[in-house]
Coordinates of C-alpha atoms and ligand atoms in Angstrom, one line a residue:
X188 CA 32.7 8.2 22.0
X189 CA 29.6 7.3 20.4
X190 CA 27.8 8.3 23.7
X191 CA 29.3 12.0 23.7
X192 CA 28.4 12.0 19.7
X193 CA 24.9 11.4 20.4
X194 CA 24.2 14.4 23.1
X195 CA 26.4 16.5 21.0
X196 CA 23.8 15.9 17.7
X197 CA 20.6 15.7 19.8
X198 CA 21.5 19.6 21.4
X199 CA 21.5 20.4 17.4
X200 CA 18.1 18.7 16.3
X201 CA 15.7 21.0 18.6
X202 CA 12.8 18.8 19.1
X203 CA 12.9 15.5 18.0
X204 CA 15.7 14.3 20.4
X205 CA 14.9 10.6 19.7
X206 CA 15.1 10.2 16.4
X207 CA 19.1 10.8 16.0
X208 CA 19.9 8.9 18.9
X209 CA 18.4 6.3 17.7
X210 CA 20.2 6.4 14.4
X211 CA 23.3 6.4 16.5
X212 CA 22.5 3.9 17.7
X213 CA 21.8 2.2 15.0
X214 CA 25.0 2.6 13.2
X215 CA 27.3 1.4 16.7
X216 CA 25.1 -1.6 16.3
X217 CA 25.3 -2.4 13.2
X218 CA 29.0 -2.2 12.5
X219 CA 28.9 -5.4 15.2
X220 CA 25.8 -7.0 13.6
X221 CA 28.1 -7.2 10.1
X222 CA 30.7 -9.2 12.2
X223 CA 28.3 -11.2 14.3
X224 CA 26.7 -12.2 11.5
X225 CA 23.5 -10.7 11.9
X226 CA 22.5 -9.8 8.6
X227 CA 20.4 -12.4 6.4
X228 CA 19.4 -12.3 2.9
X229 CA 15.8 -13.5 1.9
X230 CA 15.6 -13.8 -2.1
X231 CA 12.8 -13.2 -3.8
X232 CA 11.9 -14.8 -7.3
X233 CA 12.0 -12.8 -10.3
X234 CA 9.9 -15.0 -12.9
X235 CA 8.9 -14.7 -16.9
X236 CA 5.2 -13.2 -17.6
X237 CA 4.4 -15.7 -19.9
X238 CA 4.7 -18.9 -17.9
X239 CA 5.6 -17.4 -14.6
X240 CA 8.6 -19.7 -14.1
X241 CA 11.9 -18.4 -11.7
X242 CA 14.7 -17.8 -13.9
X243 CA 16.6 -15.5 -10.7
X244 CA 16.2 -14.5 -7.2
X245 CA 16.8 -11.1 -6.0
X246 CA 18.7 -10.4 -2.6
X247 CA 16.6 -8.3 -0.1
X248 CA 19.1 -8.0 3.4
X249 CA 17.0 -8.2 6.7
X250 CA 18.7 -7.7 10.1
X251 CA 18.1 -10.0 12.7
X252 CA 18.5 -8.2 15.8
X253 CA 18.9 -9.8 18.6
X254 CA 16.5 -7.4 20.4
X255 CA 14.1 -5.8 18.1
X256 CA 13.7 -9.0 15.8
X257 CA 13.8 -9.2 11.6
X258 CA 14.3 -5.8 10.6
X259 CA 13.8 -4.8 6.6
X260 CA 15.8 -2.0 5.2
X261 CA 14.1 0.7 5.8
X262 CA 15.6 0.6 9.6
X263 CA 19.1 0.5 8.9
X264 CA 20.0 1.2 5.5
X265 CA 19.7 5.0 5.7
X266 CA 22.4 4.8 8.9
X267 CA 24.4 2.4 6.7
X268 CA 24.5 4.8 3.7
X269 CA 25.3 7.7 5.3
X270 CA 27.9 6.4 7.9
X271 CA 30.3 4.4 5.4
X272 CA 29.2 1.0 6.7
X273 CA 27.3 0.7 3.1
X274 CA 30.6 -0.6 1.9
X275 CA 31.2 -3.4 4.2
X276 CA 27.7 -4.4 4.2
X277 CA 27.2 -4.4 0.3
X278 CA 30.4 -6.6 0.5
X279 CA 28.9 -9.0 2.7
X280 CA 25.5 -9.1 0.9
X281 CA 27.5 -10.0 -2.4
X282 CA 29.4 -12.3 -0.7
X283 CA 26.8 -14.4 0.8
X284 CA 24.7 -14.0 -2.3
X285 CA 27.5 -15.5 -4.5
X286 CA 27.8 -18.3 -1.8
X287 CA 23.9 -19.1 -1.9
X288 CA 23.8 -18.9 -5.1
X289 CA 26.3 -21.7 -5.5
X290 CA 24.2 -24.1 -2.9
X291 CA 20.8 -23.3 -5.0
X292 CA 22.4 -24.2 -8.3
X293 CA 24.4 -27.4 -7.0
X294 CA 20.7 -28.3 -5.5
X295 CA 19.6 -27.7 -9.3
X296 CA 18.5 -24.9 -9.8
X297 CA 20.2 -22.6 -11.4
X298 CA 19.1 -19.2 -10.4
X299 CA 20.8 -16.1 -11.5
X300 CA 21.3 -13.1 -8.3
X301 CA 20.5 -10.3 -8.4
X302 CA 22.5 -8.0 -6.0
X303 CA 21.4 -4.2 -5.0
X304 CA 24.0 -1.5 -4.5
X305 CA 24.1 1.8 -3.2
X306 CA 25.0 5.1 -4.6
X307 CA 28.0 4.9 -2.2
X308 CA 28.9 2.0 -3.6
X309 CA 29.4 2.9 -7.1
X310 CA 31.5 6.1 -5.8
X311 CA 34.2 3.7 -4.1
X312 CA 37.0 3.2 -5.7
X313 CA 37.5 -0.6 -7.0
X314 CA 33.8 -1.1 -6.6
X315 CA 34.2 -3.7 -9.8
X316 CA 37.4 -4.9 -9.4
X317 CA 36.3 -6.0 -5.1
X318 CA 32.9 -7.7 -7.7
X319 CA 35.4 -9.4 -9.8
X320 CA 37.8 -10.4 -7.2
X321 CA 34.0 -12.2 -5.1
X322 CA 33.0 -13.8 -8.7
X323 CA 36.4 -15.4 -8.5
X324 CA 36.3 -16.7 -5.0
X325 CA 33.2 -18.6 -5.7
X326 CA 33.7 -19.0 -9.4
X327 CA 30.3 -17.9 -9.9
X328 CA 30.4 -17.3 -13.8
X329 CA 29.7 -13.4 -14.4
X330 CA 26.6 -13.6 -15.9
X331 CA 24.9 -14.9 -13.2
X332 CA 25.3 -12.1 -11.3
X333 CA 23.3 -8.9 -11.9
X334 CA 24.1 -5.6 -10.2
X335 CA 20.5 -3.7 -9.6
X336 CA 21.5 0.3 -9.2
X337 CA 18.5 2.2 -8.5
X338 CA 17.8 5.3 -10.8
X339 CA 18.6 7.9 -8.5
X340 CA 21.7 6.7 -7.7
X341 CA 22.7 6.8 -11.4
X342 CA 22.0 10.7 -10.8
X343 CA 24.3 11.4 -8.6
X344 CA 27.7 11.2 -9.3
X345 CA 26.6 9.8 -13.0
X346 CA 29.6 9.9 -14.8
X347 CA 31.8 7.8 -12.0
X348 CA 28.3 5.8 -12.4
X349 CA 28.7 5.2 -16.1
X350 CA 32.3 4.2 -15.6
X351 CA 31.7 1.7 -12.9
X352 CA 28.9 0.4 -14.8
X353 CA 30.7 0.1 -17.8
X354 CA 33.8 -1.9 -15.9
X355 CA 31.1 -4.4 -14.4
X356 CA 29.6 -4.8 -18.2
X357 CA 33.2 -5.6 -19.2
X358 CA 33.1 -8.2 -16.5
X359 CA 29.9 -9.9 -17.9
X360 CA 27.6 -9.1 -15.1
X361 CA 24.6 -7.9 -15.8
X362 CA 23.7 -4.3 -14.9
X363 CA 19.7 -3.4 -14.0
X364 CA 18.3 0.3 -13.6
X365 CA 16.1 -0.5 -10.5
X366 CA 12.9 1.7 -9.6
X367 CA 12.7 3.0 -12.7
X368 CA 10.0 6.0 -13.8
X369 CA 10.9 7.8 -9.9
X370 CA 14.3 9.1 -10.4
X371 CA 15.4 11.5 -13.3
X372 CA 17.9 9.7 -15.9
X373 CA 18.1 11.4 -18.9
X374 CA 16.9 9.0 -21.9
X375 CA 20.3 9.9 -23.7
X376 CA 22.4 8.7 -20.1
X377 CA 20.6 5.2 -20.8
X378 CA 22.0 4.7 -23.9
X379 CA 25.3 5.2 -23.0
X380 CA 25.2 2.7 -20.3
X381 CA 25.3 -0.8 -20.3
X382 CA 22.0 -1.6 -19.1
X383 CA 20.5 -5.0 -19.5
X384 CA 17.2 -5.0 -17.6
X385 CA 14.9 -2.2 -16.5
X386 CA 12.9 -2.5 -13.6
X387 CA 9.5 -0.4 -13.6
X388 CA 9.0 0.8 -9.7
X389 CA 6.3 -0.4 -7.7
X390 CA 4.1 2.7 -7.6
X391 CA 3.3 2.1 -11.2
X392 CA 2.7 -1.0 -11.4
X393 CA -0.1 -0.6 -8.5
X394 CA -2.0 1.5 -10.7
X395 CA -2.3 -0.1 -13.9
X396 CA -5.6 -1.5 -12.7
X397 CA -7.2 1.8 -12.1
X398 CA -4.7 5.0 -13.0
X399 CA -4.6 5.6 -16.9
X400 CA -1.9 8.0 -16.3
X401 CA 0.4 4.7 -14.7
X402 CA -0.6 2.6 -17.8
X403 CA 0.9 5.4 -20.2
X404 CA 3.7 5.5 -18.1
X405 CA 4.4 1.6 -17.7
X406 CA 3.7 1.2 -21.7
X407 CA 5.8 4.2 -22.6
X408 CA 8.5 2.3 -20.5
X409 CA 8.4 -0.7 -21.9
X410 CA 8.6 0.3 -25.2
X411 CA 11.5 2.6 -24.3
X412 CA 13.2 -0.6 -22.8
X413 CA 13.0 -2.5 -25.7
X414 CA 14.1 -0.2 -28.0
X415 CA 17.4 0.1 -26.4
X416 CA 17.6 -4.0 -26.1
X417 CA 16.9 -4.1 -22.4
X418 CA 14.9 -6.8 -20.7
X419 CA 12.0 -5.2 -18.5
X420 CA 10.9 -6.1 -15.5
X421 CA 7.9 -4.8 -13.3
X422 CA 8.0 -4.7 -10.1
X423 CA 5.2 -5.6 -6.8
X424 CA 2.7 -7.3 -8.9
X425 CA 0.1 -8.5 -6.6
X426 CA -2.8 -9.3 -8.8
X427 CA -3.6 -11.8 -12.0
X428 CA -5.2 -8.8 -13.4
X429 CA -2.3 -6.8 -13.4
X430 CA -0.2 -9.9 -14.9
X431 CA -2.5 -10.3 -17.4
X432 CA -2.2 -6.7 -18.4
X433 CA 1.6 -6.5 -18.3
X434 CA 1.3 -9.5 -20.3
X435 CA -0.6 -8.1 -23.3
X436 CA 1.6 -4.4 -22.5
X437 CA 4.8 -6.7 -23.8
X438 CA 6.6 -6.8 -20.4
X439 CA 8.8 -9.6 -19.5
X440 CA 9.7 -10.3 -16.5
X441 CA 7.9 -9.4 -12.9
X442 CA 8.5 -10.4 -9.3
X443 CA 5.5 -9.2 -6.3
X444 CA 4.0 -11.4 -4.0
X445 CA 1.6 -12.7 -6.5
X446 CA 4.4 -14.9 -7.6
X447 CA 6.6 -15.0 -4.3
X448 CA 7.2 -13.1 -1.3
X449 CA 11.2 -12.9 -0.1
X450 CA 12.0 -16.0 1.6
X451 CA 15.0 -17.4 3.0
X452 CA 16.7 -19.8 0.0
X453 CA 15.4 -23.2 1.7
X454 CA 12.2 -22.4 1.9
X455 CA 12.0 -21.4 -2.0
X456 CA 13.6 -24.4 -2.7
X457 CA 11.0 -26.5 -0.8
X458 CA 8.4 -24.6 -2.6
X459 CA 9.5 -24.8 -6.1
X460 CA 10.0 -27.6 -8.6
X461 CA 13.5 -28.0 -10.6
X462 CA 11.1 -28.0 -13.6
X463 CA 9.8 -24.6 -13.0
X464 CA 12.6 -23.3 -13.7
X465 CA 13.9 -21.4 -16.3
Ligands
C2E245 P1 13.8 -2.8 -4.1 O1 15.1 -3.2 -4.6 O2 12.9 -2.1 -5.0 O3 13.1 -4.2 -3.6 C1 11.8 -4.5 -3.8 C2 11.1 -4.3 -2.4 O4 9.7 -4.5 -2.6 C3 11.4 -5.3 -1.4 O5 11.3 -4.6 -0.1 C4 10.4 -6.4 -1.5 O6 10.2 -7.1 -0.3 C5 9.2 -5.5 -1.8 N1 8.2 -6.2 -2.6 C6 8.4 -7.2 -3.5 N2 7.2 -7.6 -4.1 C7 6.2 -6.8 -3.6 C8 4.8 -6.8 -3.8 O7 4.2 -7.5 -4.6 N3 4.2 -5.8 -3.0 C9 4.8 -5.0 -2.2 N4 4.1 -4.1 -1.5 N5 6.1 -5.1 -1.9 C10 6.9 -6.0 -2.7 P2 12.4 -4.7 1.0 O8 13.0 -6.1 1.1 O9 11.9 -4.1 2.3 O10 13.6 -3.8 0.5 C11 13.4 -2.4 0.4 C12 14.5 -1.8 -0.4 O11 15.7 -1.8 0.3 C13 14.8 -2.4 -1.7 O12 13.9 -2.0 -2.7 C14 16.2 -2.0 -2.0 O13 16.2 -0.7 -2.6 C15 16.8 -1.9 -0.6 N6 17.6 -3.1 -0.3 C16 17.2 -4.3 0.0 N7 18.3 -5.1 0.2 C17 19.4 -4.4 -0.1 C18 20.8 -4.6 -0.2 O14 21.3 -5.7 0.1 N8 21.6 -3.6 -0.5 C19 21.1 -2.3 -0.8 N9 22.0 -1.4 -1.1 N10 19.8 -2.1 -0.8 C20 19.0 -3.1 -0.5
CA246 CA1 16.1 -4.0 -6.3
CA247 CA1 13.1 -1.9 -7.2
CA248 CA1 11.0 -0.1 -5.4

């Protein structure tokens, strides 16, 4: 079936033949990488500005295929959103997050997880009851957990986005408005959702060295942030400079290979002391 599908779709697509093949090929693949257990999560710190110590890892799913090697997002996530397969993958992700997260914090250090979702995700019915029912199985206490929901999928279906939001609130788990200053929210849709952290997207944080514009837009954000009681977090910060300056802009939190690239659990454990830990 999947073979007829493909010729069917590349007849439609004129001249790039390849390209939905591939994505078919893709999918077929990765509905058997979920149950061969391809996937892997690598967690990347999120740490205070002030004294850069971990307080939480977020969860970045690679695939390991067993032909083209570690594959980030980017490859697979667009077939996975758009074929239904972002349902049983974002279940496995918060699975094995909630399970890792247990081993980290019996090896003493107790890390909080952050967890991203799609816009699919959200739209499912019983997205926060199938979170409850996970926090359960592990007995992970809810606010350990945090749910990161990028901008623009809060604009999609928003008010089935503020509802799910608002059952995961009434949980305890945190709720972050990832890549935020891309999308479109409406200042007045923020308020009325249970946000707890903010998380200012990479392409502004790049320029605060050099873009005035980006520094007005990261302060702006910051301030807006705290005026509704939300943490913030910036995002890809690569350079002292730019901590120092986020530092003095009132920011609080920031993850970016400065601190930490994504790494498999172990290998941040080896690297970091219980005592740097928030
Ligand atoms: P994101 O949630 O904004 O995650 C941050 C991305 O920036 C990650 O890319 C991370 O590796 C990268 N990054 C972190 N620090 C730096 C830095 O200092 N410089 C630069 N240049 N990059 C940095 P990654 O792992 O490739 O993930 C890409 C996106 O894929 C994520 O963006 C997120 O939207 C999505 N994603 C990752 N894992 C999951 C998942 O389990 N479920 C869902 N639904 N989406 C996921
Ligand atoms: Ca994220
Ligand atoms: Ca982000
Ligand atoms: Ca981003």
């Amino acid at each position: 079936q999947g073979k007829r599908g493909a010729s069917r779709i590349v007849l439609y697509s004129g001249e790039d033949a390849a390209a939905p093949t591939q994505w078919l090929v893709v999918q077929a693949e990765l509905r058997h990488a979920i149950e061969r257990d391809e996937l892997v999560l690598f967690y990347q710190p999120k740490v205070r500005l002030a004294d850069g110590s971990t307080y939480g890892v977020e969860a970045l799913v690679r695939w390991q295929h067993p032909q083209r090697g570690l594959l980030p997002p980017p490859e697979f996530l667009p077939a996975a959103e758009q074929s239904g397969l972002i349902e049983p993958l974002t279940a496995w992700v918060l699975r094995r997050a909630l399970s890792d997260q247990a081993q980290w914090t019996a090896a003493g250090r107790p890390w909080s997880v952050s967890v991203n979702v799609s816009a699919r995700n959200l739209e499912a019915p019983g997205f926060a009851r199938s979170v409850a029912l996970a926090l359960e199985e592990f007995g992970t206490p809810p606010e350990r957990l945090t749910i990161e929901v990028t901008e623009t999928a809060m604009a999609g279906d928003a008010r089935t986005a503020v509802q799910v939001l608002g059952e995961l609130a009434a949980l305890g788990v945190d709720v972050a408005v990832d890549d935020f200053g891309i999308g479109y929210t409406c200042l007045s849709q923020l308020r009325t959702l249970a946000v707890r952290e903010i998380k200012i997207d990479r392409e502004f944080v790049r320029g605060i060295e050099d873009d005035a514009q980006d520094r007005a837009i990261v302060r702006s954000v910051i301030e807006l942030a705290h005026g509704l009681g939300c943490r913030v977090t910036a995002e890809g910060v690569e350079t002292a400079q730019a901590q120092r300056w986020l530092v003095d802009a009132g920011c609080d939190d920031a993850q970016g290979y400065l601190f930490a690239r994504p790494a498999p659990w172990a290998e941040l454990l080896e690297r970091t002391d219980p005592a740097d830990t928030a």
